[in-house]
Amino acid sequence: MTDLFGDKSAIVTGAGSGVGRATALRLAEKGARVVCADIDVDQAKQTVRLVEGHGGTAVAVGTDVSREDQVEGMIGAAVEQYGRLDILVNNVGIPTPRLGTLLEDHTAEEFHRLVSVNLGGVFFGCKHAVRQFKKQGTGGSIVNTASVAGIVAWGGSVYGATKGAVLQLTRALAIEGAPHDIRVNAICPSGMPATGFMAAGGMDPEASAAPEFAERVAAQHPLGRALTAEDCAEAILFLASDRARNITGVSVPVDGGYVAR
Ligand SMILES: NC(=O)c1ccc[n+]([C@@H]2O[C@H](COP(=O)([O-])OP(=O)(O)OC[C@H]3O[C@@H](n4cnc5c(N)ncnc54)[C@H](O)[C@@H]3O)[C@@H](O)[C@H]2O)c1
């Protein structure tokens, strides 16, 4: 079990917090060597220390996923460090600014930022990972973090549109990549308290970490449990691993039944 990933080389974007951090930790625990990429390199370094504290191997790389040159550099860093790339987890996502903002109240800058980080970041990651996978000639696995917001109306119209686009990109690239054994899948989390996401959307960080908030969120889900970053990491690990070798182009809701109602 510890060598589920052998010594595969993996990149996780947004690894400085929440789902990205949990995923980096689990991948490393299962044997992968991990590049922890984040725009906040200090947070990424903190994740590396946590990985190393558990006996794993990781390195931090400062990356703004909305910048193609930096994403190319991130892929290059994995190859330089570990000799190859096997897995890319495109996990970065930013929320609707001022959570609850209506479509007509988004500024043009806010619209462009959401699109360039949430969709552009996935596009650049996929583009340069696929080029690297094809160069290696031994396949590869990409997992994109989308959202239930890409399936139903949740979390804001522009944010949701970026996540819907990530799901379509996932399906289309899965078909392009299949002849090269490049698998592309996605997860769709629902509202997750206790990551940095709500605070990034302007919610008071203490309020977003409070048990009452988690209880309120849990009550919106059929299973009645608040979603955690670790729940998402488990689904990402499965999709990234060879256990899912015949699964591509799918999106897995990690949502306590939220979209099944
Ligand atoms: N938390 C939720 O309620 C929720 C719900 C559905 C989907 N998601 C999705 O899950 C993913 C992870 O979210 P999270 O809850 O762990 O959020 P988080 O805010 O805890 O973590 C996001 C990380 O991404 C980094 N980041 C932000 N912009 C970046 C950029 N341009 N380049 C590189 N790194 C950048 C941040 O520094 C942070 O470390 C996102 O794609 C998000 O859209 C979250």
Coordinates of C-alpha atoms and ligand atoms in Angstrom, one line a residue:
M1 CA 0.0 0.0 0.0
T2 CA 2.8 2.4 0.8
D3 CA 4.2 2.0 -2.7
L4 CA 0.9 2.6 -4.5
F5 CA 2.8 5.3 -6.4
G6 CA 6.2 3.5 -6.4
D7 CA 8.6 6.4 -6.8
K8 CA 6.3 8.2 -9.3
S9 CA 6.8 11.9 -9.8
A10 CA 3.8 14.1 -9.1
I11 CA 3.0 17.8 -9.1
V12 CA 0.2 19.2 -7.0
T13 CA -0.8 22.8 -7.6
G14 CA -2.2 24.8 -4.7
A15 CA -0.3 22.5 -2.4
G16 CA 0.1 25.2 0.2
S17 CA -3.3 24.8 1.7
G18 CA -6.5 22.7 1.9
V19 CA -7.1 20.1 -0.7
G20 CA -3.7 20.6 -2.3
R21 CA -1.8 20.1 1.0
A22 CA -3.8 17.0 1.9
T23 CA -3.2 15.5 -1.5
A24 CA 0.5 16.2 -1.4
L25 CA 0.7 14.6 2.0
R26 CA -1.2 11.5 0.9
L27 CA 0.7 11.1 -2.4
A28 CA 4.0 11.2 -0.6
E29 CA 2.8 8.8 2.1
K30 CA 2.0 6.4 -0.7
G31 CA 5.5 6.7 -2.2
A32 CA 5.3 9.5 -4.7
R33 CA 7.9 12.2 -4.9
V34 CA 6.0 15.4 -5.0
V35 CA 6.4 19.0 -6.3
C36 CA 4.3 21.2 -4.1
A37 CA 3.5 24.2 -6.3
D38 CA 1.8 27.3 -4.9
I39 CA 1.7 31.1 -5.5
D40 CA 2.4 31.3 -1.8
V41 CA 5.8 29.6 -1.7
D42 CA 6.1 29.8 2.1
Q43 CA 2.9 27.8 2.5
A44 CA 4.2 25.3 -0.1
K45 CA 7.5 25.0 2.0
Q46 CA 5.4 24.4 5.0
T47 CA 3.7 21.5 3.2
V48 CA 7.1 20.1 2.2
R49 CA 8.2 20.2 5.9
L50 CA 5.0 18.2 6.8
V51 CA 5.8 15.7 4.0
E52 CA 9.4 15.3 5.2
G53 CA 8.2 15.0 8.8
H54 CA 6.3 11.9 7.7
G55 CA 9.4 10.5 5.8
G56 CA 8.3 11.5 2.4
T57 CA 10.0 13.4 -0.5
A58 CA 8.8 16.8 -1.7
V59 CA 10.1 20.1 -3.0
A60 CA 8.4 23.5 -3.0
V61 CA 8.1 25.5 -6.2
G62 CA 6.6 29.0 -6.3
T63 CA 4.1 29.1 -9.2
D64 CA 1.3 31.4 -10.3
V65 CA -0.7 28.9 -12.4
S66 CA -2.2 31.8 -14.5
R67 CA 1.3 32.4 -16.0
E68 CA 2.3 30.0 -18.7
D69 CA 6.0 30.6 -18.2
Q70 CA 5.7 29.7 -14.6
V71 CA 3.7 26.6 -15.2
E72 CA 6.2 25.5 -17.8
G73 CA 8.9 26.1 -15.1
M74 CA 6.9 24.0 -12.6
I75 CA 6.8 21.0 -15.0
G76 CA 10.5 21.5 -15.7
A77 CA 11.2 21.5 -11.9
A78 CA 9.6 18.1 -11.5
V79 CA 11.7 16.7 -14.4
E80 CA 14.8 18.3 -13.1
Q81 CA 14.2 17.0 -9.5
Y82 CA 12.8 13.6 -10.2
G83 CA 13.8 12.8 -13.8
R84 CA 10.2 12.6 -15.1
L85 CA 6.6 13.5 -14.5
D86 CA 3.8 10.9 -14.0
I87 CA 1.0 12.7 -12.3
L88 CA -0.3 16.3 -12.4
V89 CA -3.0 17.4 -10.0
N90 CA -4.4 20.8 -11.2
N91 CA -5.9 21.8 -8.0
V92 CA -5.7 25.6 -7.7
G93 CA -9.0 27.4 -7.7
I94 CA -10.0 30.8 -6.4
P95 CA -13.5 31.6 -5.2
T96 CA -16.1 34.2 -6.2
P97 CA -14.7 37.5 -4.8
R98 CA -16.8 38.8 -1.9
L99 CA -18.7 35.4 -1.6
G100 CA -22.2 35.8 -2.9
T101 CA -21.4 38.4 -5.5
L102 CA -24.0 38.4 -8.3
L103 CA -23.0 38.1 -11.9
E104 CA -23.8 41.8 -12.6
D105 CA -21.6 42.9 -9.7
H106 CA -18.3 41.2 -11.0
T107 CA -15.9 43.7 -12.4
A108 CA -14.1 42.9 -15.6
E109 CA -10.9 42.4 -13.7
E110 CA -12.6 39.9 -11.3
F111 CA -14.0 38.0 -14.3
H112 CA -10.6 37.8 -16.0
R113 CA -8.9 36.7 -12.8
L114 CA -11.3 33.9 -12.2
V115 CA -11.0 32.7 -15.8
S116 CA -7.2 33.0 -15.9
V117 CA -6.6 31.2 -12.6
N118 CA -9.4 28.6 -12.6
L119 CA -9.5 27.7 -16.3
G120 CA -6.2 29.2 -17.6
G121 CA -4.2 27.4 -14.8
V122 CA -5.7 24.0 -15.7
F123 CA -5.1 24.7 -19.4
F124 CA -1.5 25.6 -19.0
G125 CA -0.9 22.6 -16.6
C126 CA -2.6 20.2 -19.0
K127 CA -0.7 21.6 -22.0
H128 CA 2.8 21.2 -20.6
A129 CA 2.1 18.0 -18.7
V130 CA 0.8 16.3 -21.9
R131 CA 3.9 17.5 -23.8
Q132 CA 6.1 16.0 -21.1
F133 CA 4.1 12.7 -21.0
K134 CA 4.3 12.4 -24.8
K135 CA 8.1 13.0 -24.7
Q136 CA 8.5 10.2 -22.1
G137 CA 6.1 7.9 -24.1
T138 CA 4.8 6.0 -21.0
G139 CA 1.4 7.7 -20.4
G140 CA 0.5 9.8 -17.5
S141 CA -2.4 10.9 -15.2
I142 CA -4.0 14.3 -14.7
V143 CA -6.6 15.0 -12.1
N144 CA -8.3 18.4 -12.1
T145 CA -10.1 19.9 -9.1
A146 CA -13.4 21.2 -10.5
S147 CA -16.5 21.7 -8.3
V148 CA -20.1 20.9 -7.9
A149 CA -20.4 24.5 -9.2
G150 CA -19.5 23.1 -12.6
I151 CA -22.6 20.8 -12.4
V152 CA -25.3 22.9 -10.5
A153 CA -25.7 26.5 -9.6
W154 CA -23.5 26.9 -6.5
G155 CA -20.8 29.3 -5.4
G156 CA -21.3 32.0 -8.0
S157 CA -22.0 32.3 -11.7
V158 CA -18.6 33.1 -13.0
Y159 CA -16.8 30.8 -10.7
G160 CA -19.3 28.0 -11.7
A161 CA -18.7 28.8 -15.4
T162 CA -14.9 28.3 -14.9
K163 CA -15.5 25.0 -13.2
G164 CA -18.0 23.8 -15.9
A165 CA -15.2 24.7 -18.5
V166 CA -12.7 22.6 -16.5
L167 CA -15.1 19.6 -16.7
Q168 CA -15.4 20.0 -20.5
L169 CA -11.7 20.3 -20.9
T170 CA -11.3 17.2 -18.8
R171 CA -13.6 15.1 -21.1
A172 CA -12.1 16.5 -24.3
L173 CA -8.5 16.0 -23.3
A174 CA -9.3 12.5 -22.0
I175 CA -10.2 11.6 -25.6
E176 CA -7.2 13.3 -27.1
G177 CA -4.9 11.7 -24.6
A178 CA -6.3 8.1 -24.6
P179 CA -4.2 6.8 -27.5
H180 CA -1.1 7.9 -25.5
D181 CA -2.4 6.3 -22.3
I182 CA -2.8 9.8 -20.8
R183 CA -5.8 9.7 -18.4
V184 CA -7.6 12.9 -17.5
N185 CA -10.2 13.0 -14.7
A186 CA -11.7 15.5 -12.3
I187 CA -13.2 15.7 -8.8
C188 CA -16.1 18.0 -7.9
P189 CA -16.1 19.0 -4.3
S190 CA -19.0 20.8 -2.7
G191 CA -18.8 23.4 0.1
M192 CA -15.8 22.6 2.2
P193 CA -15.3 24.5 5.5
A194 CA -11.8 24.6 7.2
T195 CA -9.7 25.2 4.0
G196 CA -8.5 28.6 3.0
F197 CA -11.1 28.9 0.3
M198 CA -13.9 30.7 2.2
A199 CA -11.4 33.2 3.6
A200 CA -10.0 33.7 0.1
G201 CA -13.6 34.7 -0.9
G202 CA -13.6 37.3 1.9
M203 CA -15.2 35.3 4.8
D204 CA -13.7 35.9 8.2
P205 CA -11.1 33.1 8.6
E206 CA -12.2 32.4 12.2
A207 CA -15.8 32.2 11.2
S208 CA -15.0 29.8 8.3
A209 CA -13.1 27.5 10.7
A210 CA -15.8 27.6 13.4
P211 CA -17.6 24.3 14.2
E212 CA -21.0 26.1 13.8
F213 CA -20.1 26.9 10.2
A214 CA -19.1 23.3 9.5
E215 CA -22.4 22.1 11.0
R216 CA -24.4 24.5 8.8
V217 CA -22.5 23.3 5.7
A218 CA -23.0 19.6 6.8
A219 CA -26.7 20.1 7.1
Q220 CA -26.9 21.1 3.4
H221 CA -25.7 17.6 2.4
P222 CA -27.7 14.4 2.3
L223 CA -25.0 12.5 4.2
G224 CA -25.0 15.2 6.8
R225 CA -21.2 15.4 7.1
A226 CA -19.0 18.4 6.4
L227 CA -16.6 17.7 3.5
T228 CA -12.9 17.7 4.3
A229 CA -9.8 18.2 2.2
E230 CA -8.8 14.6 3.1
D231 CA -12.1 13.4 1.5
C232 CA -11.1 15.1 -1.7
A233 CA -7.5 13.8 -1.5
E234 CA -8.7 10.2 -1.3
A235 CA -10.7 10.6 -4.5
I236 CA -7.8 12.3 -6.2
L237 CA -5.4 9.5 -5.2
F238 CA -7.6 6.8 -6.6
L239 CA -8.0 8.6 -9.9
A240 CA -4.3 9.4 -10.1
S241 CA -3.3 5.8 -9.4
D242 CA -3.0 2.8 -11.7
R243 CA -6.0 1.4 -9.8
A244 CA -8.0 3.7 -12.1
R245 CA -6.1 2.6 -15.2
N246 CA -9.3 2.1 -17.2
I247 CA -11.0 5.3 -16.0
T248 CA -10.7 8.5 -18.0
G249 CA -12.9 11.5 -18.8
V250 CA -15.0 11.2 -15.6
S251 CA -15.8 13.7 -12.9
V252 CA -16.4 12.3 -9.4
P253 CA -18.5 14.4 -7.1
V254 CA -17.0 14.4 -3.6
D255 CA -20.1 16.1 -2.1
G256 CA -21.9 14.0 0.4
G257 CA -24.7 13.4 -2.2
Y258 CA -25.2 17.1 -2.9
V259 CA -25.8 16.9 -6.6
A260 CA -27.7 13.6 -6.5
R261 CA -30.8 15.2 -5.0
Ligands
LIG1 N1 -13.4 24.8 -0.3 C1 -14.5 24.7 -1.0 O1 -15.6 25.0 -0.5 C2 -14.4 24.2 -2.4 C3 -15.6 23.7 -3.0 C4 -15.6 23.2 -4.3 C5 -14.4 23.2 -5.0 N2 -13.3 23.7 -4.4 C6 -12.1 23.7 -5.2 O2 -11.1 23.0 -4.5 C7 -9.8 23.4 -4.9 C8 -8.9 23.7 -3.7 O3 -9.6 24.6 -2.8 P1 -9.2 24.7 -1.3 O4 -10.5 24.6 -0.6 O5 -8.2 23.7 -0.9 O6 -8.7 26.2 -1.3 P2 -7.5 26.9 -0.5 O7 -7.8 28.4 -0.6 O8 -7.4 26.3 0.9 O9 -6.2 26.5 -1.3 C9 -5.9 27.0 -2.6 C10 -4.4 27.2 -2.7 O10 -4.2 27.7 -4.0 C11 -3.2 28.7 -4.0 N3 -3.3 29.6 -5.1 C12 -4.3 30.6 -5.3 N4 -4.1 31.2 -6.5 C13 -3.0 30.6 -7.1 C14 -2.3 30.8 -8.3 N5 -2.7 31.7 -9.2 N6 -1.3 30.0 -8.6 C15 -0.9 29.1 -7.7 N7 -1.5 28.8 -6.5 C16 -2.5 29.6 -6.2 C17 -3.4 29.4 -2.6 O11 -2.2 30.1 -2.2 C18 -3.8 28.2 -1.8 O12 -2.6 27.6 -1.1 C19 -10.0 24.7 -5.7 O13 -9.9 24.4 -7.1 C20 -11.4 25.1 -5.4 O14 -12.1 25.8 -6.4 C21 -13.2 24.2 -3.1

